[in-house]
CSV table of C-alpha atoms in Angstrom, one decimal:
chain,number,residue,atom,x,y,z
A,1,MET,CA,42.3,137.4,83.8
A,2,PHE,CA,45.2,134.9,84.1
A,3,ASN,CA,45.5,132.0,86.5
A,4,LEU,CA,48.0,132.5,89.3
A,5,HIS,CA,48.2,129.3,90.2
A,6,GLN,CA,49.1,128.4,86.3
A,7,ILE,CA,51.3,131.4,86.5
A,8,GLN,CA,53.5,130.2,89.7
A,9,MET,CA,53.7,126.9,88.0
A,10,TYR,CA,55.6,128.2,84.5
A,11,GLN,CA,57.3,130.1,86.6
A,12,LEU,CA,59.2,126.8,88.4
A,13,SER,CA,59.3,125.3,85.6
A,14,ARG,CA,61.5,128.2,83.7
A,15,LEU,CA,63.5,128.1,87.0
A,16,LEU,CA,64.2,124.5,86.7
A,17,HIS,CA,64.5,124.7,82.7
A,18,ASP,CA,67.4,127.5,83.6
A,19,TYR,CA,69.4,126.3,86.8
A,20,HIS,CA,68.4,122.7,86.4
A,21,ARG,CA,68.3,121.0,82.9
A,22,ASP,CA,69.1,118.1,84.0
A,23,LEU,CA,66.5,118.0,86.1
A,24,TYR,CA,63.7,119.9,84.3
A,25,THR,CA,64.6,117.1,81.3
A,26,HIS,CA,64.0,114.0,83.5
A,27,PHE,CA,60.5,115.5,84.4
A,28,GLU,CA,59.8,116.3,80.5
A,29,GLU,CA,60.3,113.0,79.9
A,30,HIS,CA,58.5,111.1,82.4
A,31,GLU,CA,55.5,113.6,81.5
A,32,ILE,CA,56.2,115.6,85.3
A,33,CYS,CA,54.3,119.1,85.3
A,34,PRO,CA,55.0,121.2,88.4
A,35,SER,CA,51.4,121.1,89.5
A,36,LEU,CA,52.1,117.2,90.5
A,37,TYR,CA,54.2,117.6,92.9
A,38,ALA,CA,54.2,121.4,93.4
A,39,ALA,CA,50.7,122.5,94.0
A,40,PRO,CA,50.7,122.0,97.6
A,41,TRP,CA,53.5,123.3,98.4
A,42,PHE,CA,52.2,126.5,97.0
A,43,LEU,CA,48.5,125.8,98.3
A,44,THR,CA,49.6,125.5,102.2
A,45,LEU,CA,53.0,126.9,102.0
A,46,PHE,CA,54.2,123.3,102.9
A,47,ALA,CA,52.0,122.5,105.8
A,48,SER,CA,50.3,119.2,103.8
A,49,GLN,CA,53.8,117.2,104.0
A,50,PHE,CA,56.6,118.6,105.5
A,51,PRO,CA,57.7,119.0,109.8
A,52,LEU,CA,56.0,121.2,111.6
A,53,GLY,CA,59.4,123.3,112.5
A,54,PHE,CA,59.9,123.7,109.1
A,55,VAL,CA,56.9,124.8,108.2
A,56,SER,CA,57.1,127.7,110.7
A,57,ARG,CA,60.5,128.7,109.3
A,58,ILE,CA,58.8,128.8,105.9
A,59,PHE,CA,55.8,131.1,107.3
A,60,ASP,CA,58.1,133.6,108.8
A,61,PHE,CA,59.7,133.9,105.8
A,62,VAL,CA,56.7,134.4,103.6
A,63,LEU,CA,56.1,137.1,106.1
A,64,VAL,CA,58.9,139.1,105.2
A,65,GLN,CA,59.9,138.6,101.8
A,66,GLY,CA,56.4,137.5,100.0
A,67,THR,CA,55.5,134.4,97.8
A,68,GLU,CA,59.3,135.0,96.6
A,69,VAL,CA,60.4,132.1,99.5
A,70,ILE,CA,58.0,129.4,98.0
A,71,PHE,CA,59.9,129.0,94.7
A,72,LYS,CA,63.7,129.5,96.4
A,73,VAL,CA,62.5,127.0,99.0
A,74,ALA,CA,61.1,124.4,96.0
A,75,LEU,CA,64.5,125.1,94.2
A,76,CYS,CA,66.4,124.2,97.3
A,77,LEU,CA,64.3,121.4,97.8
A,78,LEU,CA,64.8,119.9,94.3
A,79,SER,CA,68.3,121.0,93.8
A,80,SER,CA,69.5,118.9,96.8
A,81,HIS,CA,67.3,115.6,95.7
A,82,GLU,CA,68.4,115.8,91.8
A,83,GLY,CA,71.0,113.4,92.2
A,84,GLU,CA,68.3,111.2,93.6
A,85,ILE,CA,65.2,112.2,91.3
A,86,VAL,CA,67.2,111.4,88.1
A,87,GLU,CA,67.9,107.6,89.3
A,88,CYS,CA,64.2,107.2,89.6
A,89,ASP,CA,63.3,105.9,86.2
A,90,GLY,CA,59.3,105.7,85.7
A,91,PHE,CA,56.2,108.4,86.9
A,92,GLU,CA,55.6,106.4,89.7
A,93,SER,CA,58.7,106.2,91.5
A,94,ILE,CA,59.6,109.7,90.6
A,95,VAL,CA,55.7,110.9,92.1
A,96,ASP,CA,56.7,108.9,95.1
A,97,TYR,CA,59.7,110.3,95.9
A,98,LEU,CA,58.9,113.9,95.7
A,99,LYS,CA,55.4,113.5,97.2
A,100,THR,CA,56.7,110.8,100.3
A,101,THR,CA,60.8,110.6,101.0
A,102,LEU,CA,62.0,114.4,99.8
A,103,PRO,CA,59.4,116.3,102.7
A,104,THR,CA,61.0,113.7,105.4
A,105,LEU,CA,63.9,116.5,106.1
A,106,THR,CA,66.9,116.2,109.1
A,107,GLN,CA,67.2,119.1,110.9
A,108,ALA,CA,70.6,119.5,109.3
A,109,GLN,CA,69.0,119.5,105.7
A,110,MET,CA,66.0,122.1,106.9
A,111,GLU,CA,69.2,123.9,108.1
A,112,GLN,CA,70.9,123.9,104.8
A,113,THR,CA,67.6,124.6,103.3
A,114,ILE,CA,67.2,127.7,104.8
A,115,ALA,CA,70.8,128.9,104.2
A,116,LYS,CA,70.6,129.1,100.8
A,117,VAL,CA,66.9,130.4,100.8
A,118,MET,CA,68.7,133.3,102.8
A,119,GLU,CA,70.9,133.5,100.0
A,120,MET,CA,69.2,133.2,97.0
A,121,ASP,CA,67.2,136.3,95.3
A,122,ILE,CA,65.5,135.5,91.9
A,123,SER,CA,62.8,138.3,92.0
A,124,LYS,CA,64.2,139.6,88.3
A,125,GLN,CA,64.0,136.1,87.0
A,126,LEU,CA,60.2,135.4,88.1
A,127,HIS,CA,58.9,138.5,87.3
A,128,ALA,CA,60.6,138.0,83.3
A,129,TYR,CA,59.1,134.4,83.5
A,130,GLU,CA,55.5,136.0,84.2
A,131,VAL,CA,56.2,138.6,81.5
A,132,GLU,CA,56.3,135.5,79.3
A,133,TYR,CA,53.9,133.5,80.4
A,134,HIS,CA,51.5,136.6,79.5
A,135,VAL,CA,53.0,137.0,76.3
A,136,LEU,CA,52.4,133.4,76.0
A,137,GLN,CA,49.5,133.4,76.6
A,138,ASP,CA,48.0,136.2,74.5
A,139,GLU,CA,49.3,134.5,71.2
A,140,MET,CA,47.4,131.1,71.9
A,141,LEU,CA,44.4,133.6,72.3
A,142,GLU,CA,45.1,135.1,69.3
A,143,SER,CA,46.0,132.5,67.1
A,144,GLY,CA,43.6,129.5,68.4
A,145,PRO,CA,44.2,125.9,69.4
A,146,PRO,CA,45.3,123.9,66.6
A,147,PRO,CA,43.5,121.3,64.9
A,148,ASP,CA,44.9,117.9,65.9
A,149,ASP,CA,45.4,119.1,69.9
A,150,SER,CA,42.2,118.2,70.6
A,151,ASP,CA,43.5,114.9,72.8
A,152,ARG,CA,46.0,117.4,74.2
A,153,LEU,CA,43.2,119.8,75.3
A,154,ASP,CA,41.2,116.5,76.9
A,155,ARG,CA,44.2,115.5,78.8
A,156,LEU,CA,44.3,119.1,80.2
A,157,GLU,CA,40.4,119.3,81.2
A,158,LYS,CA,41.2,115.7,82.9
A,159,THR,CA,44.3,117.2,84.9
A,160,ASN,CA,42.5,120.3,85.6
A,161,VAL,CA,39.8,117.9,87.1
A,162,GLN,CA,42.4,116.0,89.1
A,163,LEU,CA,43.8,119.5,90.5
A,164,LYS,CA,40.6,120.7,91.5
A,165,LYS,CA,40.0,117.7,93.5
A,166,GLN,CA,43.4,117.7,95.0
A,167,ASN,CA,43.2,121.2,95.6
A,168,MET,CA,40.0,121.2,97.4
A,169,GLU,CA,41.8,117.8,99.7
A,170,LEU,CA,44.8,120.2,100.4
A,171,LEU,CA,42.5,122.7,101.8
A,172,GLU,CA,40.9,120.6,104.2
A,173,LYS,CA,44.5,119.4,105.0
A,174,LEU,CA,45.8,123.2,105.6
A,175,GLN,CA,42.8,123.8,108.0
A,176,ALA,CA,43.4,120.1,110.1
A,177,ALA,CA,47.5,122.3,109.6
A,178,ARG,CA,46.4,125.7,111.2
A,179,GLN,CA,43.9,123.9,114.0
A,180,LYS,CA,47.0,121.7,114.7
A,181,ILE,CA,49.6,125.0,115.1
A,182,GLN,CA,46.9,126.8,116.9
A,183,SER,CA,46.5,124.0,119.9
A,184,LEU,CA,49.9,124.1,120.1
A,185,GLU,CA,50.1,128.1,120.5
A,186,MET,CA,47.7,127.3,123.0
A,187,SER,CA,49.1,124.6,124.9
A,188,VAL,CA,52.8,126.3,125.2
A,189,GLU,CA,50.8,129.1,126.3
A,190,THR,CA,49.0,127.5,129.5
A,191,PHE,CA,52.5,126.2,130.1
A,192,LEU,CA,54.0,129.2,130.2
A,193,SER,CA,51.3,130.3,132.8
A,194,ARG,CA,51.6,127.4,135.1
A,195,GLU,CA,55.4,128.1,134.8
A,196,SER,CA,54.9,131.3,136.2
A,197,LYS,CA,52.5,130.9,138.8
A,198,MET,CA,54.7,128.0,140.0
A,199,LYS,CA,58.1,130.2,140.1
A,200,HIS,CA,55.4,133.2,141.4
A,201,MET,CA,54.3,130.5,144.1
A,202,ILE,CA,58.6,129.3,145.0
A,203,ARG,CA,59.0,132.9,145.7
A,204,SER,CA,56.3,133.4,147.8
A,205,LEU,CA,57.1,130.6,149.7
A,206,GLU,CA,60.7,131.1,150.3
A,207,GLN,CA,59.7,134.6,151.0
A,208,GLU,CA,57.7,133.2,154.0
A,209,ARG,CA,60.2,131.3,155.1
A,210,ALA,CA,62.8,134.0,155.5
A,211,SER,CA,60.5,136.1,157.3
A,212,TYR,CA,59.7,132.8,159.7
A,213,GLN,CA,63.7,132.4,160.1
A,214,ARG,CA,63.8,136.5,161.1
A,215,THR,CA,60.9,136.1,163.4
A,216,ILE,CA,62.7,133.3,165.3
A,217,GLU,CA,66.2,135.0,165.8
A,218,ARG,CA,64.4,138.1,167.3
A,219,MET,CA,62.5,136.2,170.0
A,220,ARG,CA,65.3,134.4,170.4
A,221,SER,CA,67.2,137.4,171.3
A,222,CYS,CA,64.7,138.4,173.7
A,223,LEU,CA,64.7,135.1,175.9
A,224,PRO,CA,67.3,135.6,178.7
A,225,PRO,CA,70.5,132.9,178.8
A,226,ASP,CA,69.1,130.5,180.9
A,227,ALA,CA,65.4,130.9,179.3
A,228,LEU,CA,67.4,130.0,176.1
A,229,THR,CA,69.3,127.1,178.1
A,230,ASP,CA,66.3,125.4,179.4
A,231,VAL,CA,64.5,125.5,175.6
A,232,GLU,CA,67.9,123.9,174.4
A,233,MET,CA,67.5,121.2,177.4
A,234,THR,CA,64.0,120.5,176.5
A,235,GLN,CA,64.4,119.9,173.2
A,236,ILE,CA,67.4,117.3,173.7
A,237,LYS,CA,65.0,115.3,175.8
A,238,THR,CA,62.1,115.4,174.1
A,239,GLY,CA,63.9,114.8,170.8
A,240,PRO,CA,63.2,116.4,167.2
A,241,ASN,CA,59.2,115.1,167.0
A,242,GLY,CA,58.1,116.4,170.2
A,243,LYS,CA,58.4,112.8,172.4
A,244,ALA,CA,59.7,112.1,175.7
A,245,LYS,CA,62.9,110.2,175.2
A,246,THR,CA,62.9,107.3,177.1
A,247,ALA,CA,66.3,106.3,179.2
A,248,ALA,CA,68.1,103.5,178.9
A,249,LYS,CA,67.8,101.1,181.1
A,250,LYS,CA,71.5,100.1,183.0
A,251,PRO,CA,71.9,96.7,183.0
């Protein structure tokens, strides 16, 4: 059974080859394979490096459209930064740009990326690339590795070990990201609950105040006019705080 991760990396490489040849050639010249930068994108749905708001939007699209969204987002991100990536003239500078600079998206860049993703349709290409991958793998298994490819196989094995280690680290980051999302969701729920309780309390106090005002009006309507006059005079003498006023002395 073929490894899903290897198929996905092959599909992404073929997408770059067919749609962004200059970027593909630049990666090939510096021996940068998709696994070096795109593996965490596929394993964590961009949660390990990108802003949380952007990641939540990707989660929503994946639930609706499936994993094809990851390819579309990756392609949009790489194409929008193609000029800057091509200007990087070394292996380390390219990898550093892909892992640190590219994920720092502004709100405008996020919206532009989402808009491009919604317009893109690469389902047929992905299916064709998957079939192509299986055919190539079958041919390689039938012919066997060439005798002079031992060094290449050693490098591939070392790369595989590094990728497995990276995958474990990314899984830990993914778990931490999920816990952070759950914590934020709980905080939002708590805030909404408190807000609802405060609104309910304010409504109750307003109703209680209105009830008191109606009671006072009814009591005032039951008193005779002379009694109302006495009450008003008493309020004037005592003042609003209930204390008797001191008469001013004449000079």
